PDB file of C-alpha atoms and ligand atoms in Angstrom:
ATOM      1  CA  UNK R 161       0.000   0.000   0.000  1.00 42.00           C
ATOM      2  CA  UNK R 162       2.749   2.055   1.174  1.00 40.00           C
ATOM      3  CA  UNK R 163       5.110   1.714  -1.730  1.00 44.00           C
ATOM      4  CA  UNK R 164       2.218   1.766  -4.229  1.00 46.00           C
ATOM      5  CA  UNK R 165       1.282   5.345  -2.883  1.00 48.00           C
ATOM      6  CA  UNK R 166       4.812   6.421  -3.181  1.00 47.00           C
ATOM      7  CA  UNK R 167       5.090   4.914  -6.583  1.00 46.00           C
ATOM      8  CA  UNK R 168       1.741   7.160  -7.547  1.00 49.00           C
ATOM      9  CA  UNK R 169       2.685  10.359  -6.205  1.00 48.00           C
ATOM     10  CA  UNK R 170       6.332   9.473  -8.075  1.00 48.00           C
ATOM     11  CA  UNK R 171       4.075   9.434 -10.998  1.00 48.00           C
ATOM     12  CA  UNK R 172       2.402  12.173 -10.248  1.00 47.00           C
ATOM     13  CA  UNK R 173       5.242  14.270  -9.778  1.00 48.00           C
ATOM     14  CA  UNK R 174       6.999  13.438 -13.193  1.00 47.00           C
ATOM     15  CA  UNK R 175       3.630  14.281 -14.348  1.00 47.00           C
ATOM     16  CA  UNK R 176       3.346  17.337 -13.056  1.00 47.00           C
ATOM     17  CA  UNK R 177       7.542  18.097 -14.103  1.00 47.00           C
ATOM     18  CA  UNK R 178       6.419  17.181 -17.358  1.00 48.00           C
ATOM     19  CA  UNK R 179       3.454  19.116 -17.757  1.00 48.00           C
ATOM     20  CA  UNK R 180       5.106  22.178 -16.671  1.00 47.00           C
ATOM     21  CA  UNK R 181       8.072  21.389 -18.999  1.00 47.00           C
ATOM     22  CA  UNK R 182       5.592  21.338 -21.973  1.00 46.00           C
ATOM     23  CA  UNK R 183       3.863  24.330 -20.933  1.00 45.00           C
ATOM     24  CA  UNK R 184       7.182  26.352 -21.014  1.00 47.00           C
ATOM     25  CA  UNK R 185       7.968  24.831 -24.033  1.00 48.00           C
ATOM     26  CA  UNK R 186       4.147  26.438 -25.299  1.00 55.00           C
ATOM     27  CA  UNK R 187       4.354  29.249 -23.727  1.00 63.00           C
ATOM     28  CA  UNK R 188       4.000  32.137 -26.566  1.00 78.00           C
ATOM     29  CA  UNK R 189       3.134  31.441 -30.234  1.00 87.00           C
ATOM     30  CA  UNK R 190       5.865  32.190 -32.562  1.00 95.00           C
ATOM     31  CA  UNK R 191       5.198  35.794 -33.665  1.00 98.00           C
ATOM     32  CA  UNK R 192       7.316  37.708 -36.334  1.00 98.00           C
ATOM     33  CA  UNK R 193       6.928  41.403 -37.371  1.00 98.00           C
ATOM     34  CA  UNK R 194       8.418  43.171 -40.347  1.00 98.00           C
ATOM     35  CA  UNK R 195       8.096  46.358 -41.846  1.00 98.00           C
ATOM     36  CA  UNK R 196       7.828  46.831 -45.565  1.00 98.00           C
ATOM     37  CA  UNK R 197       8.272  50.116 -47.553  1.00 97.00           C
ATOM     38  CA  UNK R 198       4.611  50.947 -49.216  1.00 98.00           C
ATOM     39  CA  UNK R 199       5.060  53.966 -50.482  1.00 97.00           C
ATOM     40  CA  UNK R 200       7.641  56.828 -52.051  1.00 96.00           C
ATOM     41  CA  UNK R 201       8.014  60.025 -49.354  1.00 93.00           C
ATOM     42  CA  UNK R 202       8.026  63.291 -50.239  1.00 93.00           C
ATOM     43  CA  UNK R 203       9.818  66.383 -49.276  1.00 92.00           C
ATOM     44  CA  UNK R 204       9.366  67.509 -45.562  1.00 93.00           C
ATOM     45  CA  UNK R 205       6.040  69.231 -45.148  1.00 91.00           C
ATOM     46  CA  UNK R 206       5.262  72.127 -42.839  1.00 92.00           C
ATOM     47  CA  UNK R 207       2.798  70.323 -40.287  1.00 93.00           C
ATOM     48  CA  UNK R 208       2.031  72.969 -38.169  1.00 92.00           C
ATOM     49  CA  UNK R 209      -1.632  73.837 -40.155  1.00 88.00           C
ATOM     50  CA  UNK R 210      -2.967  70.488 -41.071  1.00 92.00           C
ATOM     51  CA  UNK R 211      -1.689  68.284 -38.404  1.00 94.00           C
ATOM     52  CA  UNK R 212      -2.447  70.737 -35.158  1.00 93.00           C
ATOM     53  CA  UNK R 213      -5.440  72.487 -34.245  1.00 94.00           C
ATOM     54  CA  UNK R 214      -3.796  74.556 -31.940  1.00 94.00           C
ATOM     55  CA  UNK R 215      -0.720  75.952 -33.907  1.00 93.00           C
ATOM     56  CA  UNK R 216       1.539  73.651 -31.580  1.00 93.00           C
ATOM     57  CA  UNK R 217       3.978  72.610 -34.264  1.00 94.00           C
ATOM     58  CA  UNK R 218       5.095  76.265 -35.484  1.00 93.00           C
ATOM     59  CA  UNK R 219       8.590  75.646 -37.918  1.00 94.00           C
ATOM     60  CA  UNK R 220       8.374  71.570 -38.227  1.00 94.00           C
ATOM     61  CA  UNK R 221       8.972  70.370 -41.287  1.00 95.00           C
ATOM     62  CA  UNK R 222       8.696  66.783 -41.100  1.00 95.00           C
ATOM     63  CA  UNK R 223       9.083  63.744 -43.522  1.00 94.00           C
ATOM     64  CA  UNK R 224       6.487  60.882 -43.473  1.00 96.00           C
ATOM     65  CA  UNK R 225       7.034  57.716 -44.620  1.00 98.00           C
ATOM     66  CA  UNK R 226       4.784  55.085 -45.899  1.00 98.00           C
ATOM     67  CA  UNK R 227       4.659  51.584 -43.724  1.00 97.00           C
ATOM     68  CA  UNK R 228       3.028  47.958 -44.027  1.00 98.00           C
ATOM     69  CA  UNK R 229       4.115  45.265 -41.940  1.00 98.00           C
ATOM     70  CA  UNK R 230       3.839  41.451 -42.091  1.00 98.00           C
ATOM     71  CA  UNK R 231       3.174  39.737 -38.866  1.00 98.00           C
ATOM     72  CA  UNK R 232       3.630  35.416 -38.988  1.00 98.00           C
ATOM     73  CA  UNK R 233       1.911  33.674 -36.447  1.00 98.00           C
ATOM     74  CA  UNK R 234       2.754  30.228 -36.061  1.00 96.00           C
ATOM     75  CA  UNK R 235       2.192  29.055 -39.751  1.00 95.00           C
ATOM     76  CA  UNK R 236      -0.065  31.674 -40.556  1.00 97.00           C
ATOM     77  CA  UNK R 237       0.363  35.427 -41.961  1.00 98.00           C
ATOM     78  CA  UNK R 238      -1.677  38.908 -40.984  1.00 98.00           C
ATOM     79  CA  UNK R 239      -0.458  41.884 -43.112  1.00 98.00           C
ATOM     80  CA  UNK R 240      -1.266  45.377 -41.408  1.00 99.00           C
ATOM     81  CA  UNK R 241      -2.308  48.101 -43.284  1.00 98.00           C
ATOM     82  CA  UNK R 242      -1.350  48.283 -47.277  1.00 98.00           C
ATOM     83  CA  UNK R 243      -0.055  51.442 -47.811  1.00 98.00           C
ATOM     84  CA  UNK R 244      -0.377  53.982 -51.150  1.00 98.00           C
ATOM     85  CA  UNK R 245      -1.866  52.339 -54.277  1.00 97.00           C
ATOM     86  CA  UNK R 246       0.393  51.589 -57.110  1.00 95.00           C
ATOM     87  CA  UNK R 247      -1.285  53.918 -59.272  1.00 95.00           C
ATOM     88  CA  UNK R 248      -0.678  56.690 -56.491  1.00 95.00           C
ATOM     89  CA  UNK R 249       1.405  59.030 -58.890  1.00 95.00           C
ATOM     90  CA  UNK R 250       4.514  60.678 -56.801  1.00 95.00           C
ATOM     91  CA  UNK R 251       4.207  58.607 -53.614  1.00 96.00           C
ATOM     92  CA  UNK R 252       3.470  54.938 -55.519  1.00 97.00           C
ATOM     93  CA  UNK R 253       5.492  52.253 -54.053  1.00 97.00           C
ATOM     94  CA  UNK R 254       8.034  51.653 -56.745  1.00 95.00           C
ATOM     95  CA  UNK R 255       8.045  47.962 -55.361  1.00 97.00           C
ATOM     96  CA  UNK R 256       4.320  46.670 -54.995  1.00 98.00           C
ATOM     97  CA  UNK R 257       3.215  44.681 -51.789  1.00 98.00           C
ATOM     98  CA  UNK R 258       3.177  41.895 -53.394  1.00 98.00           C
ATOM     99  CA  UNK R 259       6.308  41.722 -54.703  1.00 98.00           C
ATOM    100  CA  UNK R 260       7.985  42.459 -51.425  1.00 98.00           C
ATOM    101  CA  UNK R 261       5.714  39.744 -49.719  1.00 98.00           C
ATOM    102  CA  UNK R 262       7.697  37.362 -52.445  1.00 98.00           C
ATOM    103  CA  UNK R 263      10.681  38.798 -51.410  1.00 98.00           C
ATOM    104  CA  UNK R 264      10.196  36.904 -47.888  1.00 98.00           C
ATOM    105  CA  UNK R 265       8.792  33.550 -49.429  1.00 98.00           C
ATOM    106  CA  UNK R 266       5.148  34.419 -48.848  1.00 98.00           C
ATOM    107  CA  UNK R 267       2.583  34.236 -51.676  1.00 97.00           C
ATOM    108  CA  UNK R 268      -0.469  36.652 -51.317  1.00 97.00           C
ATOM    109  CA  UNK R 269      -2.973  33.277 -50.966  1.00 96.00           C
ATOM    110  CA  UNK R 270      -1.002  32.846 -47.808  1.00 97.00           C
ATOM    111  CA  UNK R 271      -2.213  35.607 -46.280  1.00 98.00           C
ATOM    112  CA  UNK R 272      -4.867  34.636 -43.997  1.00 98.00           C
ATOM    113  CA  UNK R 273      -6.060  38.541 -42.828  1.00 98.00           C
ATOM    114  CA  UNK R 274      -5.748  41.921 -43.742  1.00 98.00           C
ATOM    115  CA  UNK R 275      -6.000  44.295 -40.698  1.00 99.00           C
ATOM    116  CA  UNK R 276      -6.815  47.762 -42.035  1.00 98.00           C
ATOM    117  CA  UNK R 277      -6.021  50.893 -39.427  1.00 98.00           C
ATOM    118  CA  UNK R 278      -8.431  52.936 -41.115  1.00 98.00           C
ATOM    119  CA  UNK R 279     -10.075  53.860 -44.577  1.00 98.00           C
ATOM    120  CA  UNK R 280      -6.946  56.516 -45.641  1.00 97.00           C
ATOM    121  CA  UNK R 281      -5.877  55.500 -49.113  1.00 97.00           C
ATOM    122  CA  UNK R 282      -2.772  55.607 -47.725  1.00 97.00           C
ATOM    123  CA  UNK R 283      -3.395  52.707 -45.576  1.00 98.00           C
ATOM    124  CA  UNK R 284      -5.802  50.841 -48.161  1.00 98.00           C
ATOM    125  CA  UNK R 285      -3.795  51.294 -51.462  1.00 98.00           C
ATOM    126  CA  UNK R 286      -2.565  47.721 -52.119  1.00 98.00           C
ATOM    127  CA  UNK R 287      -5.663  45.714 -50.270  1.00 98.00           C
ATOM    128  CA  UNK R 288      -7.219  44.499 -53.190  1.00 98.00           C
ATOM    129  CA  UNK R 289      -3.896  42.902 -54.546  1.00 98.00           C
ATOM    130  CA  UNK R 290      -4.551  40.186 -50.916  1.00 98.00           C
ATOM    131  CA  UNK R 291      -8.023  39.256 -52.361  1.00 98.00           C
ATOM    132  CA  UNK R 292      -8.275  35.719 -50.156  1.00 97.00           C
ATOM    133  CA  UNK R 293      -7.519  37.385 -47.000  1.00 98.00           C
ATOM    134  CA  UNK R 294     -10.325  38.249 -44.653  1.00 98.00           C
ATOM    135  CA  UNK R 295     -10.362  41.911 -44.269  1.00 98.00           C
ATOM    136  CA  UNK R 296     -10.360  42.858 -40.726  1.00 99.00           C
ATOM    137  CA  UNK R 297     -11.325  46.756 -40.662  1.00 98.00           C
ATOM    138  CA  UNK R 298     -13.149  48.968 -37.861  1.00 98.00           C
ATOM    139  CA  UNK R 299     -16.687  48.601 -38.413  1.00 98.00           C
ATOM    140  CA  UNK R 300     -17.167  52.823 -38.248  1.00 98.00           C
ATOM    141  CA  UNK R 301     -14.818  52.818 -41.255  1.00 98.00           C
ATOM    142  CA  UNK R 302     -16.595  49.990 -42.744  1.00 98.00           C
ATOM    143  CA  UNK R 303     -19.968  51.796 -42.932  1.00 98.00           C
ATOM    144  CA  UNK R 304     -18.673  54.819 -44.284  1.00 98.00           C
ATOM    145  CA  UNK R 305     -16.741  52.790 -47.304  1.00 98.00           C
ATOM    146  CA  UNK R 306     -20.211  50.992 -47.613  1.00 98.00           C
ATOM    147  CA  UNK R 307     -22.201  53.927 -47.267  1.00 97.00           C
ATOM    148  CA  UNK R 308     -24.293  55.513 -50.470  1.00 95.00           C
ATOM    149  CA  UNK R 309     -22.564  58.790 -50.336  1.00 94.00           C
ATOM    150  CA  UNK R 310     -19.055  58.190 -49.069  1.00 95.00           C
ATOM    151  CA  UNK R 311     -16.983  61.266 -48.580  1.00 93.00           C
ATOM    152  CA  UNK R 312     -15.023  62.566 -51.310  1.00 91.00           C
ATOM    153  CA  UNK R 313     -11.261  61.822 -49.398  1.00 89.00           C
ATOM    154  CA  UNK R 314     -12.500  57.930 -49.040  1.00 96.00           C
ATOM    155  CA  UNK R 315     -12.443  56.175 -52.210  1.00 97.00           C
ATOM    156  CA  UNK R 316     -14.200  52.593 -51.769  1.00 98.00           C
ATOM    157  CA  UNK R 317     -12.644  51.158 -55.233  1.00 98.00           C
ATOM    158  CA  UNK R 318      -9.586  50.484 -52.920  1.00 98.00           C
ATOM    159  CA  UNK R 319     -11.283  47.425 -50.996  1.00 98.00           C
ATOM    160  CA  UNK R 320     -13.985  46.728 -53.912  1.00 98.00           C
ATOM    161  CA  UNK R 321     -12.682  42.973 -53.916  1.00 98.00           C
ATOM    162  CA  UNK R 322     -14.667  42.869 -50.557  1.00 98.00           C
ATOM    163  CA  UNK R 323     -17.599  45.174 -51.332  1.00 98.00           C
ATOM    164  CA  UNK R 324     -18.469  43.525 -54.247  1.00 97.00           C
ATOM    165  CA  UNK R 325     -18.411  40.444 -52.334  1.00 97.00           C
ATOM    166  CA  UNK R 326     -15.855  39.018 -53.451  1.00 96.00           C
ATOM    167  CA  UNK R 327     -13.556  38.916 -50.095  1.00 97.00           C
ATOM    168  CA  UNK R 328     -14.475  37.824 -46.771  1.00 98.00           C
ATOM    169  CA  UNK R 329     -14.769  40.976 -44.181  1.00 98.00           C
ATOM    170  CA  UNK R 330     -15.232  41.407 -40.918  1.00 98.00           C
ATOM    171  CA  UNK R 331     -16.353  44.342 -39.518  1.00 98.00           C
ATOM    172  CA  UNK R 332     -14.854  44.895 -36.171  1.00 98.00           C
ATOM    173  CA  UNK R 333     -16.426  47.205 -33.671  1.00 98.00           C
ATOM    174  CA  UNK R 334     -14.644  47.115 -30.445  1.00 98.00           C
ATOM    175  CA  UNK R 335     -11.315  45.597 -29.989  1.00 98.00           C
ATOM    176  CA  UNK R 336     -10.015  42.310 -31.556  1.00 98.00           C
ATOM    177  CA  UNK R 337      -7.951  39.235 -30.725  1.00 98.00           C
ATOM    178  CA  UNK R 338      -7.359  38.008 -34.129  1.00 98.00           C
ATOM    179  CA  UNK R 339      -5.563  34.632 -33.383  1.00 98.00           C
ATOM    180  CA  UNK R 340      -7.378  34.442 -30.353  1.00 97.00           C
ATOM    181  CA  UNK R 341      -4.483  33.623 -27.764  1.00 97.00           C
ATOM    182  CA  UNK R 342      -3.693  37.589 -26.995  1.00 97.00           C
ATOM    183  CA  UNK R 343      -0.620  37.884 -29.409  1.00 98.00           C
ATOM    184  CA  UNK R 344      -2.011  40.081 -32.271  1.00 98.00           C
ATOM    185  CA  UNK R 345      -4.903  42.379 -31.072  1.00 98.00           C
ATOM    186  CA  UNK R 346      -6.561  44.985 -33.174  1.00 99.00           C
ATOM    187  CA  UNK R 347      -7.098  48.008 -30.503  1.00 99.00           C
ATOM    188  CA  UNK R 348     -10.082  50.290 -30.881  1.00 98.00           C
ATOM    189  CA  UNK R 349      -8.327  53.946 -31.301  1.00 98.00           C
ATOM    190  CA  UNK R 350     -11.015  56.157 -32.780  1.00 98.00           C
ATOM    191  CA  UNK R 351     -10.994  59.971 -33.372  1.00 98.00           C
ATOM    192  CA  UNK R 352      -8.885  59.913 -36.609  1.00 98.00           C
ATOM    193  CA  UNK R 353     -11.351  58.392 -38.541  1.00 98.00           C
ATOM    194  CA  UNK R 354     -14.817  56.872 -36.884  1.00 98.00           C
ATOM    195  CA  UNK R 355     -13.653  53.078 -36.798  1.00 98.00           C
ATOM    196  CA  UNK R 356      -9.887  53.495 -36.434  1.00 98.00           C
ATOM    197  CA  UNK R 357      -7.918  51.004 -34.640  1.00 99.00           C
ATOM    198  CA  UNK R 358      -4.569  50.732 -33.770  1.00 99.00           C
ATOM    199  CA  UNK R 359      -2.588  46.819 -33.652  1.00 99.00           C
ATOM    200  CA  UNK R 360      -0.921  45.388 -30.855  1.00 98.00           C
ATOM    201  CA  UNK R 361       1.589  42.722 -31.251  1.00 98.00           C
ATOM    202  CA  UNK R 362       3.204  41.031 -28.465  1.00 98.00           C
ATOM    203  CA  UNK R 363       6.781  39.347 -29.979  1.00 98.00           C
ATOM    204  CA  UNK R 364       8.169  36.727 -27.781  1.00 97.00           C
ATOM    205  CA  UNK R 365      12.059  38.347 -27.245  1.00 97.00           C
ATOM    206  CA  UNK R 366      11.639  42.180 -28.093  1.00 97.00           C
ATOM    207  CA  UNK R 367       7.907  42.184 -26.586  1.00 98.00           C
ATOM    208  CA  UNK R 368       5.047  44.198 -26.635  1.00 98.00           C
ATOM    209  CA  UNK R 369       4.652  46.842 -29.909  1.00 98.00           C
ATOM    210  CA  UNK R 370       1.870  48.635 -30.687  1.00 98.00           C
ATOM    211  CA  UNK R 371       1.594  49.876 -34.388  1.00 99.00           C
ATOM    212  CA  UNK R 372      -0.227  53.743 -34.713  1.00 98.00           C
ATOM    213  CA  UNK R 373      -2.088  53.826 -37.436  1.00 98.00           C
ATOM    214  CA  UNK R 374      -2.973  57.187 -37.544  1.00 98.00           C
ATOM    215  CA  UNK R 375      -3.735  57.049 -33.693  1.00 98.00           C
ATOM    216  CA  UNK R 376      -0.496  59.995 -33.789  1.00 97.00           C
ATOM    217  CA  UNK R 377       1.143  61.078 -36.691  1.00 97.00           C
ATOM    218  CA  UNK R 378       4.634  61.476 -35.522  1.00 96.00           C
ATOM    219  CA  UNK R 379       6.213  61.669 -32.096  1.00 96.00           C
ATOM    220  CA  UNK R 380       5.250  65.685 -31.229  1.00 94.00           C
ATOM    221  CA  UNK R 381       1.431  64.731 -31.676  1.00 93.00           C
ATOM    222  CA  UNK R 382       2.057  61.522 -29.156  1.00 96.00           C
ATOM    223  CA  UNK R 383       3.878  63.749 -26.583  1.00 95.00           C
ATOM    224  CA  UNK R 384       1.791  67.040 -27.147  1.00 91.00           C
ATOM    225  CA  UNK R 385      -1.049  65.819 -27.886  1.00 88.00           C
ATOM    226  CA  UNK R 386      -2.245  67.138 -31.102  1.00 89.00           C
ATOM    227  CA  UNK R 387      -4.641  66.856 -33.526  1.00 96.00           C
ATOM    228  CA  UNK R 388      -4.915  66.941 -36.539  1.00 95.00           C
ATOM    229  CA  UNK R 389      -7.655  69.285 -38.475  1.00 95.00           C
ATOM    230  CA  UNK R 390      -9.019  67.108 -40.745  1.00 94.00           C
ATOM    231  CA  UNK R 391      -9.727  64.530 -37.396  1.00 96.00           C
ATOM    232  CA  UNK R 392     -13.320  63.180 -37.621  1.00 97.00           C
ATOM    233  CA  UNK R 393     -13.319  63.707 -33.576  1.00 98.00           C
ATOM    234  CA  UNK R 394     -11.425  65.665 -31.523  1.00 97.00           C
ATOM    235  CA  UNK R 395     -12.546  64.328 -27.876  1.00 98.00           C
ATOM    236  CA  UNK R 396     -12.522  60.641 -29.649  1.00 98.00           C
ATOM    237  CA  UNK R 397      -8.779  61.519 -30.687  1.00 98.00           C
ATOM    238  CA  UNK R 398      -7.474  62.317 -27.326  1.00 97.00           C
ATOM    239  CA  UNK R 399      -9.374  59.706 -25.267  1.00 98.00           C
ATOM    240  CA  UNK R 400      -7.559  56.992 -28.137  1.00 98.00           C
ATOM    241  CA  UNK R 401      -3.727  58.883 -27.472  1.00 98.00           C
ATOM    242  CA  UNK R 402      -4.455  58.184 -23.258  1.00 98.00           C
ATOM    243  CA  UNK R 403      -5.281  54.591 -24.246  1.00 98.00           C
ATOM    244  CA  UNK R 404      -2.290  54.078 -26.387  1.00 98.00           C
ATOM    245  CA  UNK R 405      -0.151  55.947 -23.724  1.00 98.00           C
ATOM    246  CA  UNK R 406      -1.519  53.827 -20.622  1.00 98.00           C
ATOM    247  CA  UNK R 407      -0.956  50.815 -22.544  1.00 98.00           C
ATOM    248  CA  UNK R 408       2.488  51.249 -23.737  1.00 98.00           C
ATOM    249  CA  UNK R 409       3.269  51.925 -20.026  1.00 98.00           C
ATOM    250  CA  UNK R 410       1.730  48.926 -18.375  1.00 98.00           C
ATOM    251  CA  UNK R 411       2.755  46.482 -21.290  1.00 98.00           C
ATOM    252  CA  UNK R 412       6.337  48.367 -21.244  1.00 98.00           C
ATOM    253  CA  UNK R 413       5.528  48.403 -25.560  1.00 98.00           C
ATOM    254  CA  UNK R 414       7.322  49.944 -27.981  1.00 98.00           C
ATOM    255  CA  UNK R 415       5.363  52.320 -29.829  1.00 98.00           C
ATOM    256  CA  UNK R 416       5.676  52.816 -33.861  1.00 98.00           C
ATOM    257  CA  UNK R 417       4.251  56.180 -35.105  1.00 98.00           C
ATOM    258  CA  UNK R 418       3.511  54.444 -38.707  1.00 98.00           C
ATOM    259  CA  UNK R 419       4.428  57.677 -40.596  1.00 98.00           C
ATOM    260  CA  UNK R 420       6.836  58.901 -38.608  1.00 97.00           C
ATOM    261  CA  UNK R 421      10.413  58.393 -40.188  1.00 96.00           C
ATOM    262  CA  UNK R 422      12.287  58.615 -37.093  1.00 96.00           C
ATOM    263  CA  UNK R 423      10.301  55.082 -36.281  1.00 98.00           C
ATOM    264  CA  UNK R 424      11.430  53.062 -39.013  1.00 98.00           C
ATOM    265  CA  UNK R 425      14.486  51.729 -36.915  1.00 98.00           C
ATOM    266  CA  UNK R 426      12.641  50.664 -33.584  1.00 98.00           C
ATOM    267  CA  UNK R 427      12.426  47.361 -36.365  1.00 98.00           C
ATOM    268  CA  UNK R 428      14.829  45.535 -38.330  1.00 98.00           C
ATOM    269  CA  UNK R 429      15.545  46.815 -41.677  1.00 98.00           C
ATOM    270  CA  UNK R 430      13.746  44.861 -43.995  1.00 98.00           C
ATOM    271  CA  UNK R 431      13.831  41.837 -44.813  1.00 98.00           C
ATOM    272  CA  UNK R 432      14.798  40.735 -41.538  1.00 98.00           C
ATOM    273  CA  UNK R 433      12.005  40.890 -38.761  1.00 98.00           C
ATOM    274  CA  UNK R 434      11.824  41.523 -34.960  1.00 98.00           C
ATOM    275  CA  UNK R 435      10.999  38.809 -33.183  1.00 97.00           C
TER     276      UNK R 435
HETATM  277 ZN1   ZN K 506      -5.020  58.726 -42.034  1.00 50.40          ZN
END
C-alpha cells in the first residue's frame, strides 16, 4: 500500500515536471513582425496647419514615410495596413506589396487577414492585390466605405474585392484578438477616422509593440497631444492617445508612429524581422 502510494505520487510528480516542462515549451506562439516600404516620401512638409489644431507645431517640417508590416503567427500570416496604391502618382510604391511579400517567401494566398487601421488610401492602397484574405477593418470605417454617399477623401474602389463580395470581411467594432491567444490584437483607437484602430503585437524576445495607425502622426502629436484638423473627432482623438499611452506603459511596448520616419528603426531593416 505504502510503496504503491509512493510509486503514484512518483508518478504524479513526473507528471506534473512534465506538464510544466511542456507548458514552457508552449508558452508564446511564434510571432514575427516586419516592416515593408509601401510607399515613395516626399519632401518635408510644414505640419504645423494640417496636423495641429492649436498651432503647436510652429517651424516643423517633417518627412512621413509610408509603412506595411507582415506579422507570422505560427504558420499563418496577418499583413497590417497596405499602404499607397500603385497607381498613387509621386508617392506609388516603386516595389508593390506583393512583390515584397515574395521577397520573404510568402505568396499573397497565404495571407490569412488583412487588418486595415483605417479607410486613408494611404493605408488601403494595395488591399485588393490580398483578395483571399479576410479583411479585418473597424466597423465605423466599414460603414462609411459601404455607405451611399461616401466622402469625397475615401475612395471605396480600394477594398472593392470585398464590397463587391468578393472577399471575406469582418467588420470589427470594439477591440479584436485576431488569433485568439492575446498575441495580435486589433485596438479600438477612434478619433482619426470613426472606426480606427490601432494593432498590438506582443513578440516573444523584443515584446510588446503597438503599431499607430494614424492614432499619432509622428512623435510631437504623441507627446503634445495634437490633432490633426481634418480629425473626424477631436474628444474621440485624445481619449484613443491616453489609451495608447496607458498601454504602452503597463505592457512596457514599444510604440511605432507608422508615418513617422524617425520610427522606421525601432524594427529591423527589412527583410529581416523583430521577433
Ligand atoms: Zn489617415
Amino acid at each position: 500500500m505504502t510503496m504503491k502510494r509512493s510509486g503514484s505520487l512518483l508518478a504524479l510528480a513526473v507528471g506534473i515536471a512534465f506538464s510544466s516542462t511542456a507548458a514552457v515549451a508552449q508558452a508564446g506562439p511564434d510571432v514575427k513582425l516586419t516592416r515593408l516600404d509601401c510607399g515613395i516620401p516626399q519632401a518635408p512638409t510644414d505640419v504645423n496647419t494640417r496636423f495641429s489644431d492649436t498651432y503647436s507645431y510652429p517651424g516643423v517640417k517633417l518627412q512621413f514615410v509610408y509603412s506595411c508590416y507582415l506579422i507570422k503567427h505560427g504558420d499563418d500570416y496577418m499583413v497590417w495596413d497596405t499602404g499607397q496604391a500603385t497607381s498613387a502618382g509621386a508617392v506609388a510604391p516603386k516595389v508593390g506589396l506583393v512583390e515584397l511579400l515574395a521577397q520573404l517567401k510568402v505568396g499573397p494566398e497565404q495571407v490569412k487577414f488583412v487588418g486595415i487601421s483605417h479607410f486613408h488610401g494611404d493605408h488601403i492602397g494595395q488591399a485588393n492585390a490580398l483578395p483571399k484574405a479576410t479583411l479585418l477593418i473597424g466597423k465605423g470605417d466599414w460603414d462609411v466605405l459601404t455607405s451611399p454617399k461616401p466622402p469625397a477623401n475615401v475612395n471605396p474602389q480600394l477594398v472593392s474585392n470585398w464590397i463587391s463580395g468578393g472577399g471575406t470581411v469582418e467588420p470589427v467594432p470594439l477591440d479584436k484578438d485576431v488569433f485568439g491567444d492575446g498575441s495580435v490584437v486589433m485596438l479600438a483607437t477612434p478619433g482619426h477616422t470613426p472606426g480606427h484602430h490601432s494593432l498590438l503585437v506582443k513578440l516573444p524576445q523584443k515584446g510588446a509593440v503597438i503599431l499607430s495607425g494614424d492614432a499619432v502622426h509622428f512623435q510631437e502629436n504623441y507627446d503634445g497631444p495634437g490633432v490633426p484638423i481634418f480629425n473626424f473627432d477631436r474628444s474621440q482623438t485624445l481619449a484613443s492617445i491616453d489609451r495608447i499611452k496607458k498601454l504602452a506603459a503597463n505592457l512596457k511596448a514599444t510604440l511605432i508612429i507608422q508615418h513617422d520616419a524617425r520610427d522606421v528603426g525601432k524594427l529591423p531593416a527589412f527583410p529581416e524581422a523583430a521577433n
